[in-house]
Short mmCIF file of C-alpha atoms in Angstrom, two decimals:
data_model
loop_
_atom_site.label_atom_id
_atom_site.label_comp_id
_atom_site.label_asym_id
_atom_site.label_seq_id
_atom_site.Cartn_x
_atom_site.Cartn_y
_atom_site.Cartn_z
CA UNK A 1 3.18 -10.01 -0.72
CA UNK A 2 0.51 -10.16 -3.65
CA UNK A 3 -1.41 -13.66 -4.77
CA UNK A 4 -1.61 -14.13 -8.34
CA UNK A 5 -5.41 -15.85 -9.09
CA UNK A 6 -5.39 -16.97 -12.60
CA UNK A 7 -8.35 -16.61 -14.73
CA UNK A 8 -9.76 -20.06 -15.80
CA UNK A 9 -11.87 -18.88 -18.37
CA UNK A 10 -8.83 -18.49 -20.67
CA UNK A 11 -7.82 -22.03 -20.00
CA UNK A 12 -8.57 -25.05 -22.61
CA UNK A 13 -12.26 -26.01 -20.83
CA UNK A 14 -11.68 -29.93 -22.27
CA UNK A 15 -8.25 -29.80 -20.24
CA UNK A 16 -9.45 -27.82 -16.77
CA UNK A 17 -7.99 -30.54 -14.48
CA UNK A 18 -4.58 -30.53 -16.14
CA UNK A 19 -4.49 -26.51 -15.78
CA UNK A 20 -5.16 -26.39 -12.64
CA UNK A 21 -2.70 -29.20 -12.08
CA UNK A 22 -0.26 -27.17 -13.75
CA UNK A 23 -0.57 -23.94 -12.06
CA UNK A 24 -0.85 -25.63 -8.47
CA UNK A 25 2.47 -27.30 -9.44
CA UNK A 26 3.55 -24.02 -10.17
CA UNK A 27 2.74 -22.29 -7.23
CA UNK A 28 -0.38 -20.94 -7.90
CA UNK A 29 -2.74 -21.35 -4.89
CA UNK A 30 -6.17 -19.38 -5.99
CA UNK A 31 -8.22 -19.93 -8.63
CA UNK A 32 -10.52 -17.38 -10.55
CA UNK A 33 -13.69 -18.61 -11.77
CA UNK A 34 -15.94 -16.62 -13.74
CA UNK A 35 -18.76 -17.30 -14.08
CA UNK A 36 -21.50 -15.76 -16.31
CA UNK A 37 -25.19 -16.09 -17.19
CA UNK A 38 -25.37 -14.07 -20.66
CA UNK A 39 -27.53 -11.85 -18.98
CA UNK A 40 -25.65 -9.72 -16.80
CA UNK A 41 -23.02 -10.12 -19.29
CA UNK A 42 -22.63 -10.94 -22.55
CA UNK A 43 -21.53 -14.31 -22.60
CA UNK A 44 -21.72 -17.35 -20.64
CA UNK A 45 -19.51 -19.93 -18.94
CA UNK A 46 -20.13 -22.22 -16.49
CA UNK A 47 -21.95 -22.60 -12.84
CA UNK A 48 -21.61 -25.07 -9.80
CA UNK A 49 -21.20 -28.43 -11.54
CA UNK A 50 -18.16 -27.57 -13.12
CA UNK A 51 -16.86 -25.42 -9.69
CA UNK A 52 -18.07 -28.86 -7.36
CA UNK A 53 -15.82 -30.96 -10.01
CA UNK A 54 -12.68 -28.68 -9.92
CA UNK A 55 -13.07 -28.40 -5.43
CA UNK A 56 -13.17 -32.23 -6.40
CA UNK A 57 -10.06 -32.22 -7.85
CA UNK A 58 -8.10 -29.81 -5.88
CA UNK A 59 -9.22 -31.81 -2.53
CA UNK A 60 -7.80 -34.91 -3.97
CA UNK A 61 -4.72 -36.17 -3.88
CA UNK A 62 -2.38 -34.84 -6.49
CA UNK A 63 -0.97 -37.37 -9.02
CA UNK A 64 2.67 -39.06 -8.65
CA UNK A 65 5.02 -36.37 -9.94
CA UNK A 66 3.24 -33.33 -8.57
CA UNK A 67 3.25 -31.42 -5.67
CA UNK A 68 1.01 -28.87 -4.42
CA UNK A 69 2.22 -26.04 -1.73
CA UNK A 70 -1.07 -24.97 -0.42
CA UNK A 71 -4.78 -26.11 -0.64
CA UNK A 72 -6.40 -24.03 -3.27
CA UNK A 73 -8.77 -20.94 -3.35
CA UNK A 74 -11.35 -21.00 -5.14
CA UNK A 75 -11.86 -17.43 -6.17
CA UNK A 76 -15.51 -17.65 -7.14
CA UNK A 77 -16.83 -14.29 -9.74
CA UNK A 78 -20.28 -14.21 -9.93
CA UNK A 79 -21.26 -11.83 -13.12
CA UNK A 80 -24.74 -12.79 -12.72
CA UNK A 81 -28.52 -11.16 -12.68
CA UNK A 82 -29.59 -11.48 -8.78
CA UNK A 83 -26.81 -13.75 -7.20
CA UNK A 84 -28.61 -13.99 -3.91
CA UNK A 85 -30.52 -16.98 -5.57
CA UNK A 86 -27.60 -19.09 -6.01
CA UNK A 87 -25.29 -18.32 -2.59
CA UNK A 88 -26.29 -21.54 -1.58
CA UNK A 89 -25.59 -23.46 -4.43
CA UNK A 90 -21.69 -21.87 -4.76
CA UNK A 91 -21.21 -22.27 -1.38
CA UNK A 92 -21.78 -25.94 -1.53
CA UNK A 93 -19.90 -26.18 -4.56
CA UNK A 94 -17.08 -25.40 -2.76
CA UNK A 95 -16.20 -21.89 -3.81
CA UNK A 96 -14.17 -20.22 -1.20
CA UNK A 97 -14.63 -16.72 -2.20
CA UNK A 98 -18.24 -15.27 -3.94
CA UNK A 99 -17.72 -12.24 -5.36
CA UNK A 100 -21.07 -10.27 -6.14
CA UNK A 101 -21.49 -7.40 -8.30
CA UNK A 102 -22.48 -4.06 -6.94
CA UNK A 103 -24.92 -3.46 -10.01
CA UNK A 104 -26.26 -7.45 -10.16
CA UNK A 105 -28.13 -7.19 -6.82
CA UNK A 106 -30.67 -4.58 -4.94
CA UNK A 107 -29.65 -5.83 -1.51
CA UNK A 108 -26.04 -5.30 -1.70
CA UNK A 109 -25.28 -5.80 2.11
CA UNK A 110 -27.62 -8.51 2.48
CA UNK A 111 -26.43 -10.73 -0.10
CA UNK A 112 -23.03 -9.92 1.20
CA UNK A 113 -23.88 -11.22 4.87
CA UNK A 114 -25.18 -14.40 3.51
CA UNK A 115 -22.61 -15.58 1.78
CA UNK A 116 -20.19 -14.58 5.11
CA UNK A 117 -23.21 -17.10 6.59
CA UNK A 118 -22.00 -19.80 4.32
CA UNK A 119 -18.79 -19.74 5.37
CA UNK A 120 -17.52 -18.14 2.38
CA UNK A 121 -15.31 -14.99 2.00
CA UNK A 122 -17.79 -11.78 0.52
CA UNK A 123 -16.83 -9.86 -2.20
CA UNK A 124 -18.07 -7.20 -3.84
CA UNK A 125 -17.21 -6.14 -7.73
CA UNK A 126 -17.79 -2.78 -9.24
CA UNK A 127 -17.78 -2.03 -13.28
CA UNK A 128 -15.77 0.27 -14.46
CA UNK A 129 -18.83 2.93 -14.69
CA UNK A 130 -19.70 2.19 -11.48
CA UNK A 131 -18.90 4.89 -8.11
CA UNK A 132 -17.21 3.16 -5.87
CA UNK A 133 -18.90 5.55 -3.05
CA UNK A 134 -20.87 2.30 -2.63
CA UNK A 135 -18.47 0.55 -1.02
CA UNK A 136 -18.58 2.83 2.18
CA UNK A 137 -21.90 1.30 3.13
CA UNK A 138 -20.95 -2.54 3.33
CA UNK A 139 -17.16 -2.61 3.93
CA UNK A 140 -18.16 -3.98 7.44
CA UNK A 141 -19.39 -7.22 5.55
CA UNK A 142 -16.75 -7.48 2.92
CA UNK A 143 -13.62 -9.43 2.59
CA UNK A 144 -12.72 -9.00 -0.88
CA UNK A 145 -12.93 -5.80 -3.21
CA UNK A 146 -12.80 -6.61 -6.86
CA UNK A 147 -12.25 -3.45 -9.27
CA UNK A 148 -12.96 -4.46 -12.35
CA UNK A 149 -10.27 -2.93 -15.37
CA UNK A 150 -12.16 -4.19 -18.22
CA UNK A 151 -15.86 -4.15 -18.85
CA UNK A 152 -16.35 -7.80 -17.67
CA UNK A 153 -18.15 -10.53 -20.37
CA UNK A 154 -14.87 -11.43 -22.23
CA UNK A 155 -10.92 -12.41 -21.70
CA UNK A 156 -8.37 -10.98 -23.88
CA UNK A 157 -9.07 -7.41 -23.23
CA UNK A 158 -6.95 -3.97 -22.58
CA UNK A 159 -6.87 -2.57 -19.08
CA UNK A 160 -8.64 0.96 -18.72
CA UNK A 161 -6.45 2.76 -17.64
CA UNK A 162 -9.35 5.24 -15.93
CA UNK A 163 -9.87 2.12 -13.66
CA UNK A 164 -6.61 2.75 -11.96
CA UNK A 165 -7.69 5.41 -9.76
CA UNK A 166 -10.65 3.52 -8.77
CA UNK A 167 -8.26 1.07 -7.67
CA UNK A 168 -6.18 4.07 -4.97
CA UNK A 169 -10.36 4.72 -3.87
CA UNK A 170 -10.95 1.44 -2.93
CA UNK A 171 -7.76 1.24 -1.09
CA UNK A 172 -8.52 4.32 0.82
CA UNK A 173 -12.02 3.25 1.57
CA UNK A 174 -10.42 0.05 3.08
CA UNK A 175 -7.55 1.46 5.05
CA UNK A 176 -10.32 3.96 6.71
CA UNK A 177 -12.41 0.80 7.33
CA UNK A 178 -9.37 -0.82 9.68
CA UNK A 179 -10.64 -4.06 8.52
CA UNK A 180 -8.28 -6.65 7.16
CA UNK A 181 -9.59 -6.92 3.11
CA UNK A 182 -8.42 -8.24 -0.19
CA UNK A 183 -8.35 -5.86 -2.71
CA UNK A 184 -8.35 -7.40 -6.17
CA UNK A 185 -8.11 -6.00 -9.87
CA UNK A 186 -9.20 -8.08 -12.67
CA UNK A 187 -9.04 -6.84 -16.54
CA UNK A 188 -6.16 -6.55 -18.96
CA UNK A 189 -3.06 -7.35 -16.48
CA UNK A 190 -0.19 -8.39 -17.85
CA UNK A 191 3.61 -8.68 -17.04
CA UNK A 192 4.14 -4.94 -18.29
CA UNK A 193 1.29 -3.54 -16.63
CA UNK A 194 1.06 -4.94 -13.76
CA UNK A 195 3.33 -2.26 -11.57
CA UNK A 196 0.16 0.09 -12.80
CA UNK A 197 -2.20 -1.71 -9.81
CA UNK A 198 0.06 -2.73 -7.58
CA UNK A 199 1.02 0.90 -7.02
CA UNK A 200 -2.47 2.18 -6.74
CA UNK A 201 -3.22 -0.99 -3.93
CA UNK A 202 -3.95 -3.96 -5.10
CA UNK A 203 -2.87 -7.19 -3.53
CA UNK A 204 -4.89 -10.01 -5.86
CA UNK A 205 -3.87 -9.66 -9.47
CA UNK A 206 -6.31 -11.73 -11.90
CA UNK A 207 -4.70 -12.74 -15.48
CA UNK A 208 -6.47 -14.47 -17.75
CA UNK A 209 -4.61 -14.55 -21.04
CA UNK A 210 -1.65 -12.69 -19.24
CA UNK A 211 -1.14 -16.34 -17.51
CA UNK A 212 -2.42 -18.88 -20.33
CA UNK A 213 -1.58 -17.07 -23.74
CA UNK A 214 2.26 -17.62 -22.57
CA UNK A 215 3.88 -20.67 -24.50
CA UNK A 216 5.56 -21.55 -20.45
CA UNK A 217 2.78 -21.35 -18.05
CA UNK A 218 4.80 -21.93 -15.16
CA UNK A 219 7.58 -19.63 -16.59
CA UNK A 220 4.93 -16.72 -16.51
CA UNK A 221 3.15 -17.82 -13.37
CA UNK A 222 6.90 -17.19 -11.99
CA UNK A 223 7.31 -14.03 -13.52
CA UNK A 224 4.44 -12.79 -11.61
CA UNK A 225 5.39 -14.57 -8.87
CA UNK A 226 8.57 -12.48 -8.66
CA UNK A 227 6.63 -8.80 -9.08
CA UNK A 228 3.94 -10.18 -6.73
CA UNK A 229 6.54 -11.12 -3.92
CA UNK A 230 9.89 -9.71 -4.41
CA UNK A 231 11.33 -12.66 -2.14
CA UNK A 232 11.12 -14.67 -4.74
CA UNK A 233 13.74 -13.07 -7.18
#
């Protein structure tokens, strides 16, 4: 079975608390928040304030007339210059998963063992010009592996399709490992592409647009709902 983790960046930022009401409603139990600092990428979003008020929201009750299935993820994407300065500020945030980039940090392994420290899920990201050879040298610290199908900084883009056997690499890499570890693509996924990863290994799909640029959201949360876990059609 797959988990869907829907991009927030492509969500309406004055209406966060209603999207996330609306995908939790829907079924959706991880969130994907990227965020960037203009520097590693070009653009940027948003940091720990806005994750500690959304971990605020999600830990509340939810409002009459909704129900939630599962207590949510947050699925935390640093594409930032030298993460290791902020673990500590993500982690008490409330993000459940920090994602790293390969390329953002000189101490891969040890940034990775302090966020597992915190309490928080490790994952590492790799470009899509980036070897994933890397990988072999901190898989024994890493709980989530995020290939990257778009060169990250903006939603809205076209999955490379080059990325796709970077995807079946990673998925070897973990399998060898015998450790127990996400493997997530995020880029350019959509309901007619998404076959393409989860053939090659993937198990976390992000959508940004693919989820939000729908006119149903729930409609197309459950239509990759039903790809992601068959049991559901």
């Amino acid at each position: 079975m797959g988990i869907l983790s829907p991009s927030l960046l492509s969500a309406d930022f004055t209406r966060l608390a209603e999207a996330v009401d609306l995908l939790r409603s829907a079924g959706v139990s991880w969130l994907h928040l990227d965020v960037m600092d203009g520097r590693f990428v070009p653009n940027i979003t948003f940091g720990p304030p806005v994750i500690a008020a959304i971990r605020r929201h999600c830990d509340q009750a939810p409002a009459e007339g909704n129900s939630f299935s599962a207590p949510a993820v947050l699925d935390t994407h640093l594409m930032i210059i030298e993460p290791e300065r902020y673990i500590d500020a993500f982690a008490d945030a409330g993000a459940d998963v920090i994602t790293i980039h390969a390329e953002a940090t000189v101490h891969l392994e040890r940034c990775l063992a302090a966020i597992r420290e915190r309490g928080c899920k490790a994952g590492v990201a790799f470009n899509p010009g980036t070897p994933i050879d890397a990988l072999k040298h901190v898989i024994h610290t890493t709980d989530l592996v995020l290939i990257m199908s778009v060169n990250p900084g903006f939603g809205g883009q076209s999955l490379i399709p080059a990325t796709l056997d970077k995807i079946e690499q990673a998925r070897e890499i973990i399998q060898a490992s015998g450790q127990s570890v996400y493997l997530e693509v995020d880029g350019g996924i959509k309901i007619d592409n998404i076959a393409l990863t989860l053939d090659r290994g993937a198990d976390v799909i992000v959508a940004g647009s693919g989820v939000f640029g729908a006119p149903d959201i729930p409609a197309r949360v459950r239509s990759f709902s039903k790809i992601l876990d068959p049991r559901r059609a």
